[in-house]
Coordinates of C-alpha atoms and ligand atoms in Angstrom, one line a residue:
X1 CA 10.0 -19.4 -0.3
X2 CA 7.6 -17.9 2.3
X3 CA 5.6 -20.2 4.4
X4 CA 2.3 -18.4 4.6
X5 CA -0.2 -21.0 5.5
X6 CA -0.8 -19.9 9.2
X7 CA -0.9 -16.2 8.3
X8 CA -4.3 -14.4 7.7
X9 CA -4.2 -11.1 6.0
X10 CA -7.7 -10.0 7.0
X11 CA -8.4 -8.7 10.5
X12 CA -11.5 -7.0 11.8
X13 CA -14.1 -4.9 10.1
X14 CA -16.1 -1.9 11.3
X15 CA -18.0 0.9 9.6
X16 CA -16.6 1.2 6.0
X17 CA -13.2 -0.2 7.1
X18 CA -11.4 -3.5 6.7
X19 CA -8.2 -4.0 8.6
X20 CA -5.4 -6.0 7.1
X21 CA -2.2 -7.5 8.4
X22 CA 0.9 -7.4 6.2
X23 CA 3.7 -9.8 6.3
X24 CA 7.3 -8.6 6.3
X25 CA 9.0 -11.2 4.0
X26 CA 12.8 -11.4 4.3
X27 CA 13.1 -9.8 7.7
X28 CA 14.3 -13.1 9.3
X29 CA 17.0 -13.2 6.7
X30 CA 18.6 -9.9 7.5
X31 CA 21.7 -9.7 9.6
X32 CA 21.5 -8.6 13.2
X33 CA 22.9 -5.2 12.4
X34 CA 20.2 -4.5 9.8
X35 CA 17.5 -5.8 12.2
X36 CA 18.6 -3.5 14.9
X37 CA 18.7 -0.7 12.4
X38 CA 15.1 -1.3 11.4
X39 CA 14.2 -1.8 15.1
X40 CA 15.3 1.7 16.1
X41 CA 14.1 3.4 12.9
X42 CA 10.7 1.7 13.5
X43 CA 10.5 3.2 17.0
X44 CA 11.4 6.7 15.4
X45 CA 8.5 6.1 12.8
X46 CA 5.9 5.4 15.6
X47 CA 7.0 8.2 18.0
X48 CA 5.5 11.1 15.9
X49 CA 1.9 9.8 16.1
X50 CA 0.7 12.4 18.5
X51 CA 2.0 15.2 16.2
X52 CA -0.3 14.1 13.5
X53 CA -3.3 13.8 15.8
X54 CA -2.8 17.3 16.9
X55 CA -2.2 18.5 13.3
X56 CA -5.5 16.9 12.3
X57 CA -7.5 18.8 14.9
X58 CA -6.9 20.8 18.1
X59 CA -9.2 18.5 20.2
X60 CA -8.1 15.1 18.9
X61 CA -5.6 14.2 21.6
X62 CA -8.0 15.0 24.3
X63 CA -10.9 13.3 22.8
X64 CA -8.7 10.2 22.2
X65 CA -7.7 10.2 25.9
X66 CA -11.4 10.4 27.1
X67 CA -12.5 7.7 24.6
X68 CA -9.7 5.4 25.6
X69 CA -10.3 5.9 29.3
X70 CA -14.0 5.0 28.9
X71 CA -13.1 2.0 26.6
X72 CA -10.7 0.5 29.1
X73 CA -12.3 1.4 32.3
X74 CA -16.1 1.5 31.7
X75 CA -17.8 -0.6 34.4
X76 CA -21.4 -0.7 33.0
X77 CA -22.9 -3.2 30.5
X78 CA -20.7 -3.5 27.4
X79 CA -23.4 -5.3 25.4
X80 CA -25.7 -2.3 25.1
X81 CA -26.3 -0.7 21.7
X82 CA -24.7 2.6 23.1
X83 CA -21.5 0.8 24.1
X84 CA -21.2 -1.1 20.8
X85 CA -21.7 2.1 18.9
X86 CA -19.2 3.9 21.1
X87 CA -16.7 1.2 20.4
X88 CA -17.2 1.6 16.6
X89 CA -16.8 5.3 17.0
X90 CA -13.5 4.9 18.8
X91 CA -12.2 2.5 16.2
X92 CA -13.1 5.0 13.5
X93 CA -11.3 7.8 15.4
X94 CA -8.2 5.6 15.7
X95 CA -8.3 4.8 12.1
X96 CA -8.6 8.4 10.9
X97 CA -6.2 9.8 13.6
X98 CA -8.9 12.1 14.6
X99 CA -12.6 12.8 14.5
X100 CA -12.9 13.2 10.8
X101 CA -13.0 10.6 8.1
X102 CA -9.5 9.8 6.7
X103 CA -10.6 10.0 3.2
X104 CA -13.8 12.2 2.9
X105 CA -12.7 14.5 5.7
X106 CA -16.3 14.8 7.1
X107 CA -16.8 14.6 10.8
X108 CA -18.1 11.2 12.1
X109 CA -21.6 11.0 13.5
X110 CA -21.6 9.1 16.8
X111 CA -24.1 6.3 17.0
X112 CA -24.3 6.5 20.7
X113 CA -26.3 9.0 22.8
X114 CA -24.9 12.1 24.4
X115 CA -26.4 11.0 27.7
X116 CA -24.6 7.7 27.5
X117 CA -21.3 9.7 26.9
X118 CA -21.9 12.1 29.7
X119 CA -22.9 9.3 32.2
X120 CA -19.9 7.2 31.3
X121 CA -17.5 10.2 31.6
X122 CA -19.0 11.3 34.9
X123 CA -18.6 7.9 36.5
X124 CA -14.9 8.0 35.6
X125 CA -14.5 11.5 36.9
X126 CA -14.0 13.1 33.4
X127 CA -15.1 16.5 32.6
X128 CA -16.3 16.5 29.0
X129 CA -18.8 19.4 28.8
X130 CA -16.6 21.3 26.3
X131 CA -16.3 18.3 24.0
X132 CA -19.9 17.7 23.6
X133 CA -20.5 20.1 20.7
X134 CA -17.2 19.0 19.1
X135 CA -18.4 15.4 19.0
X136 CA -22.2 15.7 18.8
X137 CA -23.0 18.9 16.9
X138 CA -22.6 18.2 13.2
X139 CA -22.3 21.9 12.4
X140 CA -19.2 22.4 14.6
X141 CA -15.8 21.7 12.9
X142 CA -17.8 19.6 10.3
X143 CA -14.9 19.2 7.8
X144 CA -11.1 18.6 8.4
X145 CA -10.0 20.0 5.0
X146 CA -12.5 22.1 3.2
X147 CA -11.7 22.7 -0.6
X148 CA -15.1 24.2 -1.5
X149 CA -14.7 27.1 -3.9
X150 CA -15.7 30.5 -2.6
X151 CA -15.4 29.7 1.2
X152 CA -12.5 30.9 3.4
X153 CA -10.7 27.6 3.4
X154 CA -9.0 28.2 6.8
X155 CA -12.0 29.3 8.7
X156 CA -14.1 26.4 7.4
X157 CA -11.4 23.7 7.9
X158 CA -11.0 21.9 11.3
X159 CA -7.4 21.0 10.7
X160 CA -5.0 22.7 13.2
X161 CA -2.3 24.1 11.1
X162 CA -3.5 27.7 11.6
X163 CA -4.5 29.3 14.8
X164 CA -8.3 30.0 15.0
X165 CA -9.4 33.2 13.4
X166 CA -6.6 33.5 10.9
X167 CA -8.2 34.0 7.6
X168 CA -7.1 32.5 4.3
X169 CA -6.3 36.0 2.9
X170 CA -4.0 36.8 5.8
X171 CA -2.2 33.4 5.6
X172 CA -1.8 33.7 1.8
X173 CA -0.3 37.2 2.2
X174 CA 2.0 35.9 4.8
X175 CA 3.4 33.3 2.6
X176 CA 3.4 35.4 -0.5
X177 CA 5.8 37.8 1.3
X178 CA 8.0 35.0 2.5
X179 CA 8.3 33.7 -1.1
X180 CA 9.0 37.1 -2.5
X181 CA 11.8 37.7 -0.1
X182 CA 13.4 34.2 -0.5
X183 CA 15.5 32.4 -3.2
X184 CA 13.2 32.0 -6.2
X185 CA 15.5 29.7 -8.1
X186 CA 15.8 27.1 -5.3
X187 CA 12.9 27.9 -2.9
X188 CA 12.6 26.1 0.4
X189 CA 9.3 24.4 1.3
X190 CA 7.8 27.5 2.8
X191 CA 5.5 27.0 5.8
X192 CA 6.0 23.3 5.7
X193 CA 7.1 22.8 9.4
X194 CA 5.1 25.3 11.5
X195 CA 1.8 26.3 12.8
X196 CA 0.8 29.8 11.8
X197 CA -0.2 31.8 14.9
X198 CA -1.2 35.3 15.9
X199 CA 0.5 37.7 18.4
X200 CA -1.6 39.8 20.8
X201 CA -1.2 42.7 18.4
X202 CA -2.5 40.6 15.5
X203 CA 0.7 40.1 13.5
X204 CA 1.4 36.6 12.4
X205 CA 4.3 34.3 13.1
X206 CA 5.3 30.7 12.7
X207 CA 5.5 28.4 15.7
X208 CA 8.0 26.0 14.4
X209 CA 7.9 22.2 14.9
X210 CA 11.3 21.5 16.3
X211 CA 13.3 20.6 19.3
X212 CA 12.5 23.4 21.9
X213 CA 9.6 24.6 19.7
X214 CA 6.1 23.3 19.1
X215 CA 5.9 19.5 19.6
X216 CA 9.5 19.9 21.0
X217 CA 9.2 17.0 23.6
X218 CA 8.0 14.5 20.9
X219 CA 10.6 15.6 18.5
X220 CA 13.3 15.1 21.1
X221 CA 12.1 11.5 21.5
X222 CA 12.3 11.0 17.8
X223 CA 15.8 12.5 17.7
X224 CA 16.8 10.0 20.5
X225 CA 15.4 7.0 18.6
X226 CA 17.3 8.3 15.4
X227 CA 20.5 8.5 17.5
X228 CA 19.9 4.9 18.6
X229 CA 19.6 3.9 15.0
X230 CA 22.7 5.7 13.9
X231 CA 25.4 3.2 14.8
X232 CA 23.6 0.6 12.7
X233 CA 23.5 2.7 9.6
X234 CA 24.8 0.7 6.6
X235 CA 27.3 3.1 5.3
X236 CA 28.8 6.5 6.0
X237 CA 26.5 8.1 3.4
X238 CA 23.4 6.9 5.3
X239 CA 24.8 8.0 8.6
X240 CA 25.1 11.5 7.1
X241 CA 21.4 11.4 6.1
X242 CA 20.4 10.6 9.6
X243 CA 22.6 13.2 11.2
X244 CA 21.2 15.8 8.7
X245 CA 17.7 14.8 9.7
X246 CA 18.5 15.3 13.3
X247 CA 20.0 18.6 12.6
X248 CA 16.8 19.7 10.9
X249 CA 14.6 18.5 13.8
X250 CA 16.8 20.5 16.1
X251 CA 16.9 23.8 14.2
X252 CA 13.8 23.6 12.1
X253 CA 15.7 25.3 9.3
X254 CA 14.2 24.7 6.0
X255 CA 17.5 24.9 4.1
X256 CA 18.7 22.1 6.3
X257 CA 15.7 20.1 5.3
X258 CA 16.5 20.5 1.5
X259 CA 20.1 19.5 2.2
X260 CA 18.7 16.4 4.1
X261 CA 16.4 15.4 1.1
X262 CA 19.3 15.8 -1.3
X263 CA 21.5 13.5 0.7
X264 CA 18.6 11.1 1.1
X265 CA 17.8 11.0 -2.5
X266 CA 21.4 10.3 -3.4
X267 CA 21.6 7.3 -1.1
X268 CA 20.6 4.5 -3.4
X269 CA 22.8 1.7 -2.2
X270 CA 21.5 1.1 1.3
X271 CA 19.2 -2.0 1.7
X272 CA 17.3 -0.3 4.5
X273 CA 15.6 3.0 3.8
X274 CA 13.2 5.3 5.7
X275 CA 11.2 8.5 5.7
X276 CA 10.6 10.3 8.9
X277 CA 9.1 13.8 9.2
X278 CA 6.8 16.4 7.8
X279 CA 6.1 15.1 4.4
X280 CA 2.7 15.4 2.6
X281 CA 0.5 18.5 2.4
X282 CA -3.0 17.0 1.7
X283 CA -4.1 17.9 5.2
X284 CA -3.7 21.7 4.7
X285 CA -6.3 23.3 2.5
X286 CA -3.6 25.7 1.3
X287 CA -1.1 22.8 0.6
X288 CA 1.8 24.2 2.6
X289 CA 1.8 22.5 6.0
X290 CA 3.1 19.0 6.0
X291 CA 1.6 16.2 8.1
X292 CA 4.0 14.0 10.1
X293 CA 4.7 10.5 8.8
X294 CA 7.2 7.7 9.4
X295 CA 8.0 4.6 7.4
X296 CA 10.8 2.1 7.1
X297 CA 11.4 -0.3 4.2
X298 CA 14.1 -2.7 3.1
X299 CA 15.0 -4.6 0.1
X300 CA 13.5 -8.1 0.3
X301 CA 16.4 -10.5 0.1
X302 CA 14.2 -13.6 -0.6
X303 CA 12.2 -11.9 -3.4
X304 CA 15.3 -10.3 -4.8
X305 CA 17.0 -13.7 -4.9
X306 CA 14.0 -15.2 -6.6
X307 CA 14.2 -12.7 -9.4
X308 CA 18.0 -13.2 -9.5
X309 CA 17.6 -16.9 -10.0
X310 CA 15.3 -16.3 -12.9
X311 CA 17.5 -13.7 -14.5
X312 CA 20.6 -15.9 -14.0
X313 CA 18.8 -18.6 -16.0
X314 CA 17.4 -16.2 -18.6
X315 CA 19.2 -17.9 -21.6
X316 CA 17.9 -21.3 -20.6
X317 CA 14.4 -20.0 -20.5
X318 CA 14.8 -18.3 -23.8
X319 CA 16.3 -21.3 -25.5
X320 CA 13.4 -23.6 -24.4
X321 CA 10.6 -21.2 -25.1
X322 CA 7.8 -22.8 -27.3
X323 CA 8.1 -20.2 -30.1
X324 CA 9.6 -20.3 -33.5
X325 CA 13.4 -20.4 -33.1
X326 CA 13.7 -17.5 -35.5
X327 CA 12.0 -15.3 -32.9
X328 CA 14.3 -16.4 -30.0
X329 CA 17.0 -14.0 -28.7
X330 CA 20.5 -15.3 -29.3
X331 CA 21.8 -13.5 -26.2
X332 CA 19.3 -12.9 -23.4
X333 CA 19.6 -11.0 -20.2
X334 CA 17.0 -11.1 -17.5
X335 CA 16.1 -8.1 -15.5
X336 CA 16.8 -8.4 -11.7
X337 CA 14.1 -6.4 -9.9
X338 CA 14.5 -4.8 -6.5
X339 CA 11.6 -5.6 -4.3
X340 CA 10.8 -3.4 -1.4
X341 CA 8.9 -4.3 1.8
X342 CA 7.5 -2.0 4.5
X343 CA 8.7 -2.9 7.9
X344 CA 6.6 -0.4 9.8
X345 CA 4.0 2.3 9.0
X346 CA 3.6 5.4 11.2
X347 CA 2.0 8.8 11.4
X348 CA 0.0 9.8 8.3
X349 CA 0.9 6.4 6.6
X350 CA -1.0 4.4 9.4
X351 CA -3.3 2.6 9.5
X352 CA -4.3 3.8 6.0
X353 CA -1.2 3.7 3.7
X354 CA -0.1 4.6 0.3
X355 CA 1.3 1.6 -1.5
X356 CA 3.7 3.6 -3.7
X357 CA 5.9 6.5 -2.5
X358 CA 7.6 9.1 -4.5
X359 CA 9.8 11.7 -2.8
X360 CA 11.0 14.3 -2.2
X361 CA 8.3 16.8 -2.9
X362 CA 10.5 19.8 -3.6
X363 CA 10.3 20.6 -7.3
X364 CA 13.8 22.0 -7.7
X365 CA 15.3 19.1 -5.7
X366 CA 13.6 16.7 -8.0
X367 CA 14.7 18.5 -11.1
X368 CA 18.3 18.7 -10.0
X369 CA 18.8 15.5 -8.0
X370 CA 15.9 13.2 -9.0
X371 CA 13.6 11.3 -6.8
X372 CA 13.1 7.9 -5.3
X373 CA 10.0 6.0 -6.3
X374 CA 9.0 2.7 -4.6
X375 CA 6.2 0.3 -4.8
X376 CA 5.8 -1.4 -1.5
X377 CA 5.5 -5.1 -2.4
X378 CA 4.2 -6.5 0.9
X379 CA 1.4 -4.0 1.1
X380 CA 0.3 -4.6 -2.5
X381 CA 0.4 -8.2 -1.8
X382 CA -1.7 -7.9 1.3
X383 CA -4.4 -6.0 -0.6
X384 CA -4.4 -8.7 -3.3
X385 CA -4.7 -11.4 -0.8
X386 CA -7.4 -9.7 1.1
X387 CA -9.4 -9.3 -2.1
X388 CA -9.1 -13.0 -2.6
X389 CA -10.0 -13.9 1.0
X390 CA -13.0 -11.7 1.1
X391 CA -15.3 -14.6 0.1
X392 CA -14.4 -14.1 -3.6
X393 CA -13.0 -17.6 -3.9
X394 CA -16.1 -19.2 -2.2
X395 CA -18.4 -17.3 -4.6
X396 CA -16.4 -17.8 -7.8
X397 CA -14.3 -21.0 -7.6
X398 CA -16.1 -24.1 -8.8
X399 CA -15.6 -26.6 -5.9
X400 CA -14.0 -27.1 -2.5
X401 CA -11.0 -29.0 -3.9
X402 CA -10.1 -26.1 -6.2
X403 CA -10.6 -23.5 -3.4
X404 CA -8.1 -25.6 -1.3
X405 CA -5.7 -25.7 -4.2
X406 CA -5.8 -21.9 -4.5
X407 CA -5.4 -21.4 -0.8
X408 CA -2.4 -23.5 -0.8
X409 CA -0.4 -22.4 -3.8
X410 CA -1.9 -19.2 -5.2
X411 CA 0.2 -16.8 -3.2
X412 CA 3.5 -18.4 -4.2
X413 CA 2.4 -18.7 -7.8
X414 CA 1.1 -15.3 -8.1
X415 CA 4.4 -13.7 -7.0
X416 CA 6.4 -16.1 -9.3
X417 CA 4.1 -15.3 -12.2
X418 CA 4.8 -11.7 -11.7
X419 CA 8.5 -12.3 -11.5
X420 CA 8.5 -14.4 -14.7
X421 CA 6.4 -11.7 -16.5
X422 CA 8.7 -8.8 -15.4
X423 CA 12.2 -10.4 -15.2
X424 CA 12.0 -12.7 -18.3
X425 CA 8.7 -12.3 -20.3
X426 CA 9.1 -8.7 -21.4
X427 CA 12.8 -9.2 -22.3
X428 CA 12.3 -12.3 -24.2
X429 CA 12.0 -12.8 -28.0
X430 CA 13.1 -10.6 -30.9
X431 CA 11.7 -8.7 -33.9
X432 CA 12.7 -9.9 -37.4
X433 CA 15.1 -7.5 -39.0
X434 CA 13.4 -4.4 -40.3
X435 CA 10.2 -4.7 -38.3
X436 CA 9.0 -1.5 -36.8
X437 CA 8.7 -1.9 -32.9
X438 CA 5.4 0.2 -33.2
X439 CA 3.9 -1.8 -36.0
X440 CA 1.1 -3.1 -33.8
X441 CA -0.1 0.5 -33.0
X442 CA -2.9 0.7 -30.5
X443 CA -2.8 -3.1 -30.1
X444 CA 0.9 -3.1 -29.1
X445 CA 0.6 -2.8 -25.5
X446 CA -2.1 -5.5 -25.0
X447 CA 0.0 -7.9 -27.2
X448 CA 3.1 -7.2 -25.3
X449 CA 1.4 -7.8 -22.0
X450 CA -0.2 -11.0 -23.3
X451 CA 3.3 -12.2 -24.5
X452 CA 4.9 -11.6 -21.0
X453 CA 1.9 -13.2 -19.2
X454 CA 1.9 -16.2 -21.5
X455 CA 5.6 -16.6 -21.0
X456 CA 5.1 -16.7 -17.3
X457 CA 2.1 -19.1 -17.6
X458 CA 4.0 -21.5 -19.8
X459 CA 7.1 -21.7 -17.5
X460 CA 5.1 -21.7 -14.2
X461 CA 4.3 -25.4 -15.0
X462 CA 8.0 -26.2 -15.9
X463 CA 10.1 -28.7 -13.9
X464 CA 12.9 -26.2 -14.1
X465 CA 11.2 -24.0 -11.5
X466 CA 10.9 -26.9 -9.1
X467 CA 14.6 -27.6 -9.8
X468 CA 15.5 -24.0 -9.0
X469 CA 13.5 -24.2 -5.7
X470 CA 11.0 -21.6 -6.9
X471 CA 7.9 -23.8 -6.9
X472 CA 7.3 -26.3 -4.1
X473 CA 6.2 -29.1 -6.4
X474 CA 4.9 -30.0 -9.8
X475 CA 1.3 -29.4 -8.9
X476 CA 1.4 -25.7 -7.6
X477 CA 1.1 -24.1 -11.0
X478 CA -2.5 -25.4 -11.3
X479 CA -3.6 -22.8 -8.7
X480 CA -2.3 -20.0 -11.0
X481 CA -3.8 -21.5 -14.0
X482 CA -7.3 -21.7 -12.5
X483 CA -7.2 -18.2 -10.9
X484 CA -5.8 -16.8 -14.2
X485 CA -8.8 -18.1 -16.2
X486 CA -11.3 -17.2 -13.5
X487 CA -10.0 -13.7 -13.3
X488 CA -9.7 -13.2 -17.1
X489 CA -13.3 -14.5 -17.8
X490 CA -15.2 -13.5 -14.6
X491 CA -13.8 -11.7 -11.7
X492 CA -11.9 -8.9 -13.4
X493 CA -15.3 -7.7 -14.7
X494 CA -16.1 -6.2 -11.3
X495 CA -13.7 -3.4 -12.1
X496 CA -15.7 -2.4 -15.2
X497 CA -18.8 -0.2 -15.0
X498 CA -22.0 -1.7 -16.4
X499 CA -22.3 -1.0 -20.1
X500 CA -18.5 -0.3 -20.6
X501 CA -16.0 -2.4 -22.7
X502 CA -12.6 -3.6 -21.4
X503 CA -10.1 -0.7 -22.1
X504 CA -7.0 -1.2 -19.9
X505 CA -4.2 -3.2 -21.7
X506 CA -3.6 -5.7 -18.8
X507 CA -7.2 -6.4 -18.4
X508 CA -7.5 -6.9 -22.2
X509 CA -4.7 -9.1 -22.3
X510 CA -6.1 -11.4 -19.5
X511 CA -9.5 -11.5 -21.1
X512 CA -7.8 -12.3 -24.4
X513 CA -5.7 -15.2 -23.1
X514 CA -8.5 -16.7 -21.0
X515 CA -11.3 -16.4 -23.6
X516 CA -9.0 -17.6 -26.5
X517 CA -8.1 -20.7 -24.5
X518 CA -11.8 -21.5 -23.6
X519 CA -12.7 -21.2 -27.2
X520 CA -9.8 -23.1 -28.8
X521 CA -9.3 -25.7 -26.1
X522 CA -12.6 -26.7 -24.7
X523 CA -11.1 -30.1 -23.9
X524 CA -8.7 -28.2 -21.5
X525 CA -11.3 -25.9 -19.7
X526 CA -14.8 -24.5 -20.1
X527 CA -17.1 -21.9 -18.7
X528 CA -20.0 -23.8 -17.3
X529 CA -23.4 -22.8 -15.6
X530 CA -24.5 -24.3 -12.4
X531 CA -27.6 -23.1 -10.6
X532 CA -27.6 -19.9 -12.7
X533 CA -24.0 -19.0 -11.9
X534 CA -21.0 -19.3 -14.2
X535 CA -17.8 -21.0 -13.3
X536 CA -14.5 -22.1 -14.8
X537 CA -14.2 -25.8 -15.0
X538 CA -10.7 -27.2 -15.8
X539 CA -10.6 -30.6 -17.5
X540 CA -6.9 -30.9 -18.0
X541 CA -4.1 -28.7 -16.7
X542 CA -1.4 -30.2 -18.9
X543 CA -3.7 -29.4 -21.9
X544 CA -3.9 -25.8 -20.6
X545 CA -0.2 -25.6 -20.8
X546 CA -0.4 -26.7 -24.4
X547 CA -3.0 -24.0 -25.0
X548 CA -0.7 -21.3 -23.5
X549 CA 2.3 -22.5 -25.4
X550 CA 0.3 -22.3 -28.8
X551 CA -1.0 -18.9 -28.0
X552 CA 2.5 -17.7 -26.9
X553 CA 4.0 -18.9 -30.3
X554 CA 1.3 -17.1 -32.2
X555 CA 1.6 -13.8 -30.1
X556 CA 5.3 -13.9 -30.5
X557 CA 4.9 -14.4 -34.2
X558 CA 2.6 -11.3 -34.4
X559 CA 5.1 -9.3 -32.4
X560 CA 8.1 -10.4 -34.3
X561 CA 6.5 -9.9 -37.7
X562 CA 4.6 -6.9 -36.9
X563 CA 1.3 -8.5 -38.0
X564 CA -1.1 -5.6 -37.2
X565 CA -4.1 -7.4 -38.8
X566 CA -3.6 -10.5 -36.7
X567 CA -3.1 -8.4 -33.5
X568 CA -6.3 -6.5 -34.2
X569 CA -8.3 -9.6 -34.9
X570 CA -7.1 -11.3 -31.6
X571 CA -7.6 -8.3 -29.4
X572 CA -11.0 -7.3 -30.9
X573 CA -12.3 -10.8 -30.8
X574 CA -11.1 -11.9 -27.3
X575 CA -10.0 -8.8 -25.4
X576 CA -12.6 -6.1 -25.6
X577 CA -16.2 -7.0 -25.6
X578 CA -18.1 -7.8 -22.4
X579 CA -21.1 -10.1 -22.5
X580 CA -23.9 -8.0 -20.9
X581 CA -25.6 -10.8 -19.0
X582 CA -22.4 -12.4 -17.6
X583 CA -21.2 -9.0 -16.6
X584 CA -24.5 -8.3 -14.8
X585 CA -24.3 -11.6 -13.1
X586 CA -20.7 -11.1 -11.8
X587 CA -21.5 -7.6 -10.5
X588 CA -24.5 -9.0 -8.6
X589 CA -22.4 -11.9 -7.1
X590 CA -19.7 -9.4 -6.1
X591 CA -22.0 -7.0 -4.5
X592 CA -23.3 -9.6 -2.2
X593 CA -19.8 -10.2 -0.8
X594 CA -20.1 -6.8 0.9
X595 CA -16.4 -5.8 0.6
X596 CA -15.3 -2.7 2.7
X597 CA -14.4 0.3 0.5
X598 CA -11.4 1.4 2.7
X599 CA -8.6 -0.7 4.0
X600 CA -5.7 -0.1 6.5
X601 CA -3.0 -2.1 8.2
X602 CA -2.1 -3.5 11.6
X603 CA 1.7 -3.2 12.1
X604 CA 3.8 -6.1 13.2
X605 CA 5.7 -5.9 16.5
X606 CA 9.4 -6.0 16.8
X607 CA 10.9 -7.3 20.1
X608 CA 14.5 -7.5 21.2
X609 CA 15.8 -11.0 22.1
X610 CA 18.5 -11.1 24.8
X611 CA 20.9 -13.9 25.9
X612 CA 21.6 -14.8 29.6
X613 CA 24.3 -12.0 29.7
X614 CA 21.8 -9.3 28.5
X615 CA 23.2 -9.0 25.1
X616 CA 20.8 -8.6 22.2
X617 CA 21.0 -11.7 20.0
X618 CA 18.1 -11.1 17.7
X619 CA 15.0 -9.0 16.8
X620 CA 11.9 -11.0 16.7
X621 CA 8.9 -10.1 14.5
X622 CA 5.3 -10.9 15.7
X623 CA 2.1 -10.5 13.8
X624 CA -0.7 -11.5 16.2
X625 CA -1.6 -8.2 17.8
X626 CA -5.2 -7.0 17.7
X627 CA -6.3 -3.6 16.5
X628 CA -7.4 -2.1 19.7
X629 CA -4.4 -3.6 21.6
X630 CA -2.0 -1.9 19.1
X631 CA -3.9 1.4 19.2
X632 CA -3.9 1.5 23.0
X633 CA -0.2 0.5 23.1
X634 CA 0.7 3.3 20.7
X635 CA -1.2 5.7 22.9
X636 CA 1.4 4.9 25.7
X637 CA 4.4 4.5 23.5
Ligands
ZN1 ZN1 4.0 -6.2 -18.1

């Protein structure tokens, strides 16, 4: 179990950004060799940052240097509107790895005056005249990636993948020729690792990103960090993966890159995994050039053990399920899920990150060798927690005692409910002989999700979980019971547009369970109104468990017997309709919380721990670093 009480997921906010911290559960449990492997791979993941900044725009690195110098050395009054606006601008530039918005690609408009900028720079002896139009003139380099139909996408995009003046037509012709001359069955990722440039005579050539080429010094440092990681690889296969990646960084040969991705996709046993290199092509309007990213993940031993404990006891849970014994499975196997956590985010995955990653991108490699797909558990978790900590609880939970209950136990119970749902819920129960598995038609998935959720809710309150060490005590489940009802009846409505019904199966199932319970067990819980706002009020948690058991028995019966009419009736009555007035009220209450539309992450820090003789004895993980401190540190990394 993770102790999470002194950890805060939310960090600072500015402009349209909310920064979050993510925890790395399970890191402490790894052995020293694995920790050192992650330590060195993490360094490799952070070292390529400046490559990305330069890819995003030719002036980004210089602008960053000027902004950071002013930020750290400015002697004037830091409380003026100009300096405050300057700080916000720098934070936005840090967040976007350049002067354009990370998502919308438009150039930022500075909120400070040009005069302030010139004066501040002059005092510190910086010559910034050439940067003025780049920062202040909205018509210069206005968009990083322009996708507008009809324009020359290269001439109108500020990203730095093609030398100034190279037209879209010329670049497309260049790569059409490469493709025509290459292997059409197993094509390499043409253009992926180079900047397209012009010779004096006007002919085009690729300036390759490799050791000795463009970004050579940075790439050499990445290679050195990968070499440091090499001795700690978990098995010879993984060692070969890293060696191949180093070879690719040295030669820039795209055939070597394909060999590397094939080796990487075939390594499915290692607990620690990573990506490091030129990966996604969203930043190139032609979709060829890959931005640099780095990322390290590992299988979370604690969460994996948790799901193992459940699946080891699958038969016990099945035998004690509150359903008609005819519908119980005689032999029940749980599913043991592999939970992945990110250890570090770098390059184009930092600070804004994907929460799921599916690689490689080469179509023929995917077709012939498959791909690896992961959902990053600790990032998903941080998003979920931040959503809850955004004032949502204060607004929607009925009283301070219940808020405290949720603050204390909801993290643990949320994870556990997901595990029960995935590892046991879906796999439990059986159809009666001869029943068509698709008998419930369009209602099938909502009923199936409700079944798995109810299985989880029912067992969350069971002493067996305390006995297995999965819940801290016999009270903890109450947090999940409350938040489940609150979400099903109230807060999930914020994801629905005004006037719409509930469509998505998971949302329908949550509404179904919560609203069925309120209607049929008013002695357990009710929706009440207080000062014009609606809240869930729980009268009896044990009674709620009885309600969930009763509904689980009925839902299992519907599934086992293929009772379409009953499924339709339940889903249509409780899972679909939205009360217009209540919806309107929830949307208004949510809007007042003023939640940032974009989120990103602050990384943890890894530090080596030495004994008196200078031997490394441990790798420590720290979470407290501030956003600006981390950014300035990475600038000198
Ligand atoms: Zn499910």
